[in-house]
Amino acid sequence: MVILPLKMQGATAHIRKKRLVGPVDITITADGFTIIMGPNGAGKTTLLRLMHGLQRCSGGLVEWAVPHAKAREKQAYVFQSPIMMRRRVVDSIAYPLRLRGLSASAARATARESAGRFGLEKLLDSWAPMLSGGEKQKLSLARALVIEPDILFLDEPCANLDGRAIREIEAILRDAQAAGTRIVMSTHDMGQARRLAQDVVFMYDGKIHEHTAADAFFTSPTTKEAHAFINGDIVE
Amino acid sequence: MNSISQGFWDAWGLILTFDPDLYEIIFLSLQVTVSAVIIASAIGLPLGAWLAVNRFRFRRYAIAILNALMGLPPVVVGLFVYMLLSRAGPLGGFGLLFSPEAMIIAQVIIITPLIASISHQTLRDLWAEYHDLLISMNATRMQRIRALLWDGRRALLTAMLAGFGRAIGEVGAIMIVGGNIDHATRVLTTAIALETGKGNFAFAMGLGLVLIMLAVIINLLIHALGKTERASTW
Ligand SMILES: Nc1ncnc2c1ncn2[C@@H]1O[C@H](COP(=O)(O)OP(=O)(O)OP(=O)(O)O)[C@@H](O)[C@H]1O
Ligand SMILES: [Mg+2]
């Protein structure tokens, strides 16, 4: 069962009468690697939350190919600031499997197996809230991928990482994509966007200003805000 | 001054020689209070978790009532339970007045709001932390509550210990509904009141020492729990 495509039509998010994002029209098809870019406060996080169903839609539609409850089971989300459960690393990675009814020992075995891929094998018995910022990011990613989701949302997953860790994570994301996971990710890192993106969504003031193939976006952006953003100018 | 220090040494003598009268009272106290803590926790912990996770219309009022109940004067609780259990009262038929069960009921009423309120506060904070993650992972309502209760277990134990501390040192309600009957409903606090009145300082002080030691142990345990929370050893 593949839950994609995801279709948003006129989707809007409000908090107490204030418009945060929208109206947004976008379709996320089954293949690809989408990068969301834009200045601080442009609405990247809100757009991701809207797609994932964490942010309530105040208008318009957000539709998956299957009912929402079914679609939810095949999605995973990596938060901008990692949320660590008060458990050991191995149990944190195992938790999504436990929620799906796996026994504690089976879930732990899978968690142990997958930890190596994320450089967490030495930390399996550490207490998750005590990890360093970068280790927390890696744990978040391991926890998200352990369920082999159809789609993975990532909100600036490399914000606290050094160059080497960034390369490792990018490799993991490419592998996940090759294994059939659709990826939608926000980032501020222009180099990373160039390396990973197949298509780019450029957010500005709560709206999608551009949604184009990556090459087109970086070589010939159509709006002046995107142009300024790519050139590293300050976008007002 | 002399009689106080004399009483102090006599008290230690009673404790160290395992004076049967003294230990009967200690055991009854523990029996009553441990039972009350177990029952109050069975009600208060899930109630606290439920209040932390659910958003409903009268939630604010429910919490306000809980906090108000926490401040109930124990003597008034005693009076209330007495009226319930007295022969003419609605539960008079059970013949529970002046029994350990009556004391347990009174203590449960006194500490359930305390345990529910403390667990609500910590679980609410934990829920604020976990909310997005557990929603994102599609955890069911039951799974959310279980995750909170498990990951918040130290705080919940702290709440139970606080309830124990409050119940073991309580005297007013216990006196009214238990009646302080020798070999039946005489517990640490009521015995201290009685023995002091009779001028039997050694015995009263022995009881007092035990009560103080219990309080110290409880506080040490609470402190140790806070430490394992920070060091995250279990
Ligand atoms: N809960 C909220 N209440 C009020 N305003 C909010 C709330 N959440 C977000 N906003 C506002 O919505 C706008 C978009 O925020 P969002 O977090 O989506 O931006 P972003 O593009 O992710 O920014 P950043 O790059 O800094 O992460 C901001 O102006 C923000 O202040
Ligand atoms: Mg953001």
Coordinates of C-alpha atoms and ligand atoms in Angstrom, one line a residue:
Chain A
M1 CA 0.0 0.0 0.0
V2 CA 1.5 3.3 -1.1
I3 CA -0.2 6.3 0.5
L4 CA 1.1 8.8 -2.1
P5 CA 0.3 11.1 -3.8
L6 CA -0.3 13.7 -1.2
K7 CA -2.5 16.5 -2.6
M8 CA -3.0 19.9 -1.0
Q9 CA -5.5 22.3 -2.4
G10 CA -5.9 25.8 -0.9
A11 CA -4.6 24.4 2.4
T12 CA -4.3 27.1 5.1
A13 CA -3.1 27.1 8.6
H14 CA -4.2 29.7 11.2
I15 CA -3.5 30.2 14.8
R16 CA -5.9 32.5 16.6
K17 CA -7.0 34.4 13.4
K18 CA -3.3 34.8 12.3
R19 CA -2.5 33.2 9.0
L20 CA 0.7 31.2 9.3
V21 CA 0.7 29.4 5.9
G22 CA -1.4 29.2 2.8
P23 CA -3.4 29.0 0.8
V24 CA -1.0 26.3 -0.5
D25 CA -1.5 24.1 -3.6
I26 CA 1.0 21.3 -4.1
T27 CA 1.1 17.6 -5.0
I28 CA 3.7 15.3 -3.7
T29 CA 4.0 12.4 -6.1
A30 CA 5.3 9.0 -5.3
D31 CA 8.9 9.6 -6.5
G32 CA 11.4 12.3 -5.7
F33 CA 13.3 14.2 -3.1
T34 CA 11.7 17.5 -2.3
I35 CA 13.6 20.3 -0.5
I36 CA 11.8 23.1 1.1
M37 CA 13.7 26.4 1.4
G38 CA 13.0 29.9 2.5
P39 CA 14.0 32.4 5.1
N40 CA 13.3 32.1 8.8
G41 CA 9.6 32.4 9.6
A42 CA 8.6 31.7 6.0
G43 CA 6.5 28.8 7.0
K44 CA 8.6 25.7 6.2
T45 CA 7.9 24.0 9.6
T46 CA 4.3 24.8 9.4
L47 CA 4.0 23.5 5.9
L48 CA 5.6 20.2 6.9
R49 CA 3.3 19.9 10.0
L50 CA 0.3 20.6 7.8
M51 CA 1.3 17.8 5.4
H52 CA 1.9 15.4 8.2
G53 CA -1.3 16.3 10.0
L54 CA 0.2 17.8 13.1
Q55 CA -1.1 21.3 12.2
R56 CA -4.8 21.5 11.8
C57 CA -6.0 22.7 8.4
S58 CA -8.1 25.8 8.8
G59 CA -9.2 25.8 5.2
G60 CA -8.7 23.8 2.0
L61 CA -7.8 20.2 1.6
V62 CA -5.0 17.8 2.5
E63 CA -5.6 14.4 1.0
W64 CA -3.6 11.2 0.7
A65 CA -4.4 8.3 -1.6
V66 CA -5.8 6.5 1.4
P67 CA -7.8 7.6 4.4
H68 CA -5.9 9.8 6.9
A69 CA -5.8 7.2 9.6
K70 CA -4.2 4.6 7.3
A71 CA -1.8 7.2 5.8
R72 CA -0.6 8.1 9.2
E73 CA 0.8 4.7 9.8
K74 CA 3.2 5.0 6.9
Q75 CA 4.6 8.5 7.6
A76 CA 7.5 9.5 9.8
Y77 CA 8.6 12.9 10.9
V78 CA 11.9 14.3 12.2
F79 CA 11.4 17.4 14.3
Q80 CA 13.5 20.6 14.0
S81 CA 14.4 20.2 17.7
P82 CA 14.7 16.5 18.6
I83 CA 12.1 15.1 21.0
M84 CA 13.8 12.6 23.2
M85 CA 11.8 10.1 25.2
R86 CA 13.2 9.4 28.7
R87 CA 14.4 6.0 27.7
R88 CA 17.6 4.3 26.6
V89 CA 18.7 4.8 22.9
V90 CA 17.8 1.2 22.0
D91 CA 14.4 1.5 23.5
S92 CA 13.8 4.9 21.8
I93 CA 14.5 3.4 18.4
A94 CA 12.4 0.3 19.2
Y95 CA 9.5 2.4 20.4
P96 CA 7.7 2.9 17.1
L97 CA 7.9 -0.9 16.5
R98 CA 6.5 -1.5 20.0
L99 CA 3.5 0.8 19.1
R100 CA 3.0 -1.5 16.1
G101 CA 2.6 -4.5 18.3
L102 CA 6.1 -6.1 18.1
S103 CA 7.4 -7.8 21.3
A104 CA 10.0 -5.9 23.3
S105 CA 12.8 -8.4 22.4
A106 CA 12.0 -8.4 18.7
A107 CA 11.7 -4.6 18.6
R108 CA 15.0 -4.2 20.4
A109 CA 16.8 -6.7 18.1
T110 CA 15.7 -4.7 15.1
A111 CA 16.7 -1.4 16.8
R112 CA 20.2 -2.8 17.6
E113 CA 20.6 -4.0 14.0
S114 CA 19.7 -0.6 12.5
A115 CA 21.8 1.5 15.0
G116 CA 25.1 0.8 13.3
R117 CA 23.9 2.5 10.2
F118 CA 23.5 5.7 12.2
G119 CA 26.7 5.5 14.2
L120 CA 24.8 4.8 17.3
E121 CA 26.0 1.3 18.1
K122 CA 28.2 2.4 21.0
L123 CA 25.4 4.5 22.5
L124 CA 22.7 1.9 22.5
D125 CA 22.5 1.7 26.3
S126 CA 22.9 5.5 26.9
W127 CA 20.0 7.6 28.2
A128 CA 18.5 9.4 25.2
P129 CA 18.0 12.8 26.8
M130 CA 21.7 12.9 27.7
L131 CA 23.0 12.6 24.1
S132 CA 24.7 15.4 22.3
G133 CA 22.7 17.5 19.9
G134 CA 24.1 15.7 16.8
E135 CA 23.5 12.3 18.4
K136 CA 19.9 13.3 19.1
Q137 CA 19.4 14.2 15.5
K138 CA 20.8 10.8 14.4
L139 CA 18.6 9.0 16.9
S140 CA 15.6 10.9 15.6
L141 CA 16.4 9.8 12.1
A142 CA 17.0 6.1 13.1
R143 CA 13.7 6.2 15.0
A144 CA 11.8 7.6 12.0
L145 CA 13.3 5.1 9.5
V146 CA 12.9 2.0 11.6
I147 CA 9.3 1.7 10.4
E148 CA 10.3 1.9 6.8
P149 CA 7.9 4.7 6.0
D150 CA 6.4 5.5 2.6
I151 CA 7.2 9.2 3.2
L152 CA 9.6 10.8 5.6
F153 CA 9.4 14.5 6.6
L154 CA 12.5 16.1 7.9
D155 CA 12.7 19.6 9.4
E156 CA 16.3 20.8 9.1
P157 CA 17.7 17.5 10.3
C158 CA 21.4 18.6 9.9
A159 CA 21.2 21.9 11.8
N160 CA 23.5 20.7 14.6
L161 CA 25.8 18.4 12.7
D162 CA 29.4 18.6 11.6
G163 CA 30.5 18.0 8.0
R164 CA 31.1 14.3 8.4
A165 CA 27.8 13.6 10.1
I166 CA 26.0 15.6 7.4
R167 CA 27.6 13.4 4.7
E168 CA 26.6 10.2 6.6
I169 CA 23.0 11.4 7.0
E170 CA 22.8 12.4 3.3
A171 CA 24.0 8.9 2.4
I172 CA 21.3 7.4 4.7
L173 CA 18.6 9.6 3.1
R174 CA 19.7 8.6 -0.4
D175 CA 19.6 4.9 0.6
A176 CA 16.2 5.3 2.2
Q177 CA 15.0 7.0 -1.0
A178 CA 16.4 4.1 -3.1
A179 CA 14.5 1.7 -0.8
G180 CA 11.3 3.4 -1.6
T181 CA 10.8 6.2 1.0
R182 CA 9.7 9.5 -0.4
I183 CA 11.5 12.4 1.2
V184 CA 10.4 15.9 2.0
M185 CA 12.9 18.0 3.8
S186 CA 13.5 21.6 4.8
T187 CA 17.0 23.0 5.0
H188 CA 18.9 26.3 5.2
D189 CA 22.0 24.7 3.7
M190 CA 22.2 25.7 0.1
G191 CA 25.0 23.1 -0.7
Q192 CA 22.9 20.3 0.8
A193 CA 19.9 21.4 -1.2
R194 CA 22.0 21.3 -4.4
R195 CA 23.3 17.9 -3.5
L196 CA 20.0 16.3 -2.7
A197 CA 17.1 18.1 -4.2
Q198 CA 15.1 16.8 -7.2
D199 CA 12.6 19.5 -6.8
V200 CA 12.6 22.6 -4.7
V201 CA 9.7 24.4 -2.9
F202 CA 10.6 28.0 -2.1
M203 CA 8.5 29.4 0.8
Y204 CA 8.1 33.1 1.4
D205 CA 5.7 34.8 3.8
G206 CA 3.6 31.6 4.3
K207 CA 3.2 31.0 0.6
I208 CA 4.8 28.7 -2.0
H209 CA 6.6 31.2 -4.3
E210 CA 8.1 28.5 -6.5
H211 CA 7.9 24.8 -6.9
T212 CA 10.3 23.7 -9.7
A213 CA 12.9 21.1 -10.6
A214 CA 16.1 21.7 -8.7
D215 CA 18.2 22.6 -11.7
A216 CA 15.7 25.1 -12.8
F217 CA 15.4 26.6 -9.4
F218 CA 19.2 27.1 -8.9
T219 CA 19.9 28.3 -12.4
S220 CA 16.9 30.5 -13.2
P221 CA 14.6 31.3 -10.3
T222 CA 11.5 33.1 -11.4
T223 CA 10.7 35.3 -8.4
K224 CA 13.0 38.1 -7.2
E225 CA 12.8 36.8 -3.6
A226 CA 14.1 33.3 -4.7
H227 CA 16.8 35.0 -6.8
A228 CA 18.0 37.1 -3.8
F229 CA 17.8 34.0 -1.5
I230 CA 20.0 31.9 -3.8
N231 CA 22.5 34.7 -4.2
G232 CA 22.8 34.8 -0.4
D233 CA 21.2 38.3 -0.2
I234 CA 19.0 39.1 2.7
V235 CA 15.4 38.6 1.7
E236 CA 13.2 41.3 3.3
Chain B
M1 CA 15.3 19.4 81.1
N2 CA 16.3 16.3 82.9
S3 CA 13.0 14.6 82.3
I4 CA 13.3 15.3 78.6
S5 CA 16.7 13.7 78.2
Q6 CA 15.6 10.9 80.4
G7 CA 12.5 10.4 78.2
F8 CA 14.8 10.5 75.1
W9 CA 17.0 7.6 76.3
D10 CA 14.1 5.6 77.6
A11 CA 12.5 6.0 74.1
W12 CA 15.6 4.6 72.4
G13 CA 15.5 1.7 75.0
L14 CA 11.9 0.9 73.9
I15 CA 12.8 1.0 70.3
L16 CA 16.0 -1.1 70.6
T17 CA 14.4 -3.7 72.9
F18 CA 11.5 -4.2 70.4
D19 CA 8.9 -3.2 73.0
P20 CA 5.8 -5.1 71.8
D21 CA 3.3 -2.3 72.5
L22 CA 5.4 0.1 70.6
Y23 CA 5.9 -2.2 67.6
E24 CA 2.2 -3.1 67.5
I25 CA 1.4 0.5 67.0
I26 CA 4.1 1.0 64.4
F27 CA 2.9 -2.0 62.4
L28 CA -0.7 -0.9 62.5
S29 CA 0.3 2.6 61.4
L30 CA 2.3 1.2 58.4
Q31 CA -0.5 -1.2 57.6
V32 CA -3.2 1.5 57.5
T33 CA -1.1 4.1 55.6
V34 CA 0.4 1.7 53.1
S35 CA -3.1 0.4 52.3
A36 CA -4.3 4.0 51.9
V37 CA -1.4 4.9 49.6
I38 CA -2.0 1.9 47.4
I39 CA -5.7 2.6 47.1
A40 CA -5.2 6.4 46.6
S41 CA -2.6 5.7 44.0
A42 CA -4.8 3.3 42.1
I43 CA -7.3 6.2 41.9
G44 CA -5.0 9.3 41.8
L45 CA -2.3 8.2 39.3
P46 CA -4.7 7.3 36.4
L47 CA -6.8 10.4 37.2
G48 CA -3.7 12.6 37.0
A49 CA -2.7 11.0 33.7
W50 CA -6.1 11.3 32.3
L51 CA -6.3 15.0 33.2
A52 CA -2.9 15.6 31.7
V53 CA -3.7 14.0 28.3
N54 CA -7.3 15.0 27.7
R55 CA -8.7 18.3 26.7
F56 CA -12.3 18.6 27.7
R57 CA -14.7 21.4 28.5
F58 CA -14.5 21.4 32.3
R59 CA -10.9 20.5 32.7
R60 CA -10.0 23.7 34.3
Y61 CA -12.7 23.3 36.9
A62 CA -11.8 19.7 37.5
I63 CA -8.2 20.8 38.3
A64 CA -9.4 23.6 40.5
I65 CA -11.6 21.3 42.4
L66 CA -8.7 18.8 42.8
N67 CA -6.5 21.6 44.2
A68 CA -9.3 22.7 46.6
L69 CA -9.7 19.1 47.8
M70 CA -6.0 19.0 48.5
G71 CA -6.5 21.8 51.0
L72 CA -9.3 20.1 52.9
P73 CA -8.7 20.2 56.6
P74 CA -8.2 16.6 57.7
V75 CA -10.4 17.1 60.8
V76 CA -13.3 17.9 58.5
V77 CA -12.6 14.8 56.4
G78 CA -12.7 12.9 59.7
L79 CA -16.1 14.4 60.6
F80 CA -17.4 13.6 57.1
V81 CA -16.3 10.0 57.2
Y82 CA -17.6 9.7 60.8
M83 CA -21.0 10.8 59.6
L84 CA -20.9 8.4 56.6
L85 CA -19.9 5.4 58.8
S86 CA -21.9 6.1 62.0
R87 CA -24.8 3.8 62.6
A88 CA -27.3 6.4 61.3
G89 CA -25.2 7.2 58.3
P90 CA -25.6 5.9 54.8
L91 CA -22.7 3.4 55.2
G92 CA -23.5 2.6 58.8
G93 CA -24.6 -0.9 58.0
F94 CA -21.1 -2.1 57.4
G95 CA -20.1 -1.4 61.0
L96 CA -16.8 0.1 60.0
L97 CA -16.6 3.0 62.4
F98 CA -13.7 2.8 64.9
S99 CA -11.9 0.2 62.7
P100 CA -8.6 0.3 60.7
E101 CA -10.8 0.3 57.6
A102 CA -12.4 3.6 58.6
M103 CA -8.9 5.1 59.1
I104 CA -7.9 3.9 55.6
I105 CA -11.0 5.5 54.1
A106 CA -10.2 8.8 55.8
Q107 CA -6.6 8.7 54.6
V108 CA -7.6 7.8 51.1
I109 CA -9.8 10.8 50.9
I110 CA -7.1 13.1 52.3
I111 CA -4.2 11.9 50.0
T112 CA -5.9 11.0 46.7
P113 CA -6.2 14.7 45.6
L114 CA -2.6 15.2 46.6
I115 CA -1.4 12.2 44.5
A116 CA -3.6 13.1 41.6
S117 CA -2.5 16.7 41.6
I118 CA 1.2 16.0 41.8
S119 CA 1.0 13.3 39.1
H120 CA -1.1 15.6 36.9
Q121 CA 1.5 18.4 37.1
T122 CA 4.4 16.2 36.1
L123 CA 2.6 14.3 33.5
R124 CA 1.2 17.5 32.0
D125 CA 4.8 18.7 31.5
L126 CA 5.9 15.4 30.1
W127 CA 2.9 15.4 27.8
A128 CA 3.8 18.8 26.5
E129 CA 7.2 17.4 25.7
Y130 CA 6.0 14.2 24.1
H131 CA 2.8 15.5 22.4
D132 CA 4.0 16.0 18.9
L133 CA 6.1 12.9 18.8
L134 CA 3.4 10.6 20.1
I135 CA 0.8 12.1 17.7
S136 CA 3.3 11.8 14.9
M137 CA 3.9 8.2 15.7
N138 CA 0.1 7.5 15.7
A139 CA 0.1 6.3 19.3
T140 CA -3.4 5.4 20.5
R141 CA -4.8 7.1 23.6
M142 CA -4.0 4.1 25.7
Q143 CA -0.5 3.9 24.4
R144 CA 0.0 7.6 25.1
I145 CA -1.1 7.2 28.7
R146 CA 1.1 4.1 29.1
A147 CA 4.2 6.0 27.7
L148 CA 3.6 8.9 30.1
L149 CA 3.0 6.6 33.2
W150 CA 6.2 4.6 32.4
D151 CA 8.5 7.4 31.5
G152 CA 7.2 9.5 34.4
R153 CA 7.5 6.7 36.9
R154 CA 10.0 8.4 39.2
A155 CA 7.7 11.4 39.5
L156 CA 4.8 9.2 40.2
L157 CA 6.7 7.4 42.9
T158 CA 7.5 10.8 44.4
A159 CA 3.8 11.6 44.4
M160 CA 3.1 8.3 46.2
L161 CA 5.8 9.0 48.8
A162 CA 4.4 12.5 49.4
G163 CA 1.0 10.9 50.0
F164 CA 2.6 8.5 52.4
G165 CA 4.3 11.3 54.3
R166 CA 1.1 13.2 54.6
A167 CA -1.0 10.2 55.7
I168 CA 1.4 8.7 58.2
G169 CA 1.7 12.0 60.1
E170 CA -2.0 12.9 60.1
V171 CA -3.8 12.8 63.4
G172 CA -7.2 14.7 63.4
A173 CA -9.2 12.5 61.0
I174 CA -7.7 9.3 62.3
M175 CA -8.6 10.2 65.9
I176 CA -12.2 10.9 65.0
V177 CA -12.9 7.8 62.8
G178 CA -10.6 5.4 64.5
G179 CA -11.2 6.3 68.1
N180 CA -7.7 5.6 69.2
I181 CA -8.7 2.2 70.7
D182 CA -5.9 0.3 72.4
H183 CA -4.8 -2.8 70.4
A184 CA -7.3 -1.9 67.7
T185 CA -7.0 1.5 66.1
R186 CA -4.1 3.1 68.0
V187 CA -1.5 4.4 65.6
L188 CA 1.6 6.5 65.9
T189 CA 0.1 9.9 65.9
T190 CA -2.9 9.2 68.1
A191 CA -0.8 7.3 70.5
I192 CA 1.6 10.3 70.8
A193 CA -1.3 12.6 71.6
L194 CA -2.6 10.2 74.2
E195 CA 0.7 9.3 75.9
T196 CA 1.7 13.0 76.0
G197 CA -1.5 13.8 77.7
K198 CA -0.9 11.1 80.3
G199 CA 2.6 12.4 80.9
N200 CA 4.1 9.2 79.6
F201 CA 7.0 11.0 77.8
A202 CA 9.3 8.1 77.1
F203 CA 6.7 6.2 75.2
A204 CA 5.4 9.3 73.4
M205 CA 9.0 10.2 72.4
G206 CA 9.7 6.7 71.2
L207 CA 6.8 6.9 68.9
G208 CA 7.8 10.4 67.9
L209 CA 11.3 9.2 67.0
V210 CA 9.9 6.5 64.8
L211 CA 7.7 9.0 63.1
I212 CA 10.6 11.3 62.5
M213 CA 12.7 8.5 61.1
L214 CA 9.9 7.5 58.7
A215 CA 9.7 11.1 57.6
V216 CA 13.5 11.3 57.1
I217 CA 13.5 8.1 55.1
I218 CA 10.6 9.3 52.9
N219 CA 12.5 12.5 52.1
L220 CA 15.7 10.7 51.5
L221 CA 13.9 8.4 49.0
I222 CA 12.3 11.4 47.3
H223 CA 15.7 13.0 47.0
A224 CA 17.3 9.8 45.7
L225 CA 14.6 9.5 43.1
G226 CA 15.3 13.0 41.9
K227 CA 18.9 12.1 41.6
T228 CA 18.3 9.0 39.6
E229 CA 16.1 11.1 37.4
R230 CA 19.0 13.4 36.6
A231 CA 21.6 10.6 36.4
S232 CA 19.0 8.5 34.6
T233 CA 20.1 5.2 36.0
W234 CA 16.9 3.3 35.6
Ligands
LIG1 N1 2.2 28.3 17.5 C1 2.3 29.4 16.8 N2 1.7 30.5 17.3 C2 1.9 31.7 16.7 N3 2.6 31.9 15.6 C3 3.3 30.8 15.1 C4 3.2 29.5 15.7 N4 3.9 28.6 15.0 C5 4.5 29.4 14.0 N5 4.1 30.7 14.1 C6 4.5 31.7 13.1 O1 4.3 31.2 11.8 C7 5.3 31.7 11.0 C8 6.0 30.5 10.3 O2 6.7 29.7 11.2 P1 7.5 28.4 10.8 O3 8.0 27.8 12.1 O4 6.7 27.6 9.9 O5 8.7 29.1 10.0 P2 10.0 28.4 9.4 O6 10.0 28.6 8.0 O7 10.1 26.9 9.8 O8 11.2 29.1 10.1 P3 12.6 28.6 10.6 O9 13.5 28.7 9.4 O10 13.0 29.7 11.6 O11 12.5 27.3 11.2 C9 6.3 32.4 11.8 O12 6.1 33.8 11.6 C10 6.0 32.1 13.2 O13 6.2 33.1 14.1
MG2 MG 11.3 25.8 11.0

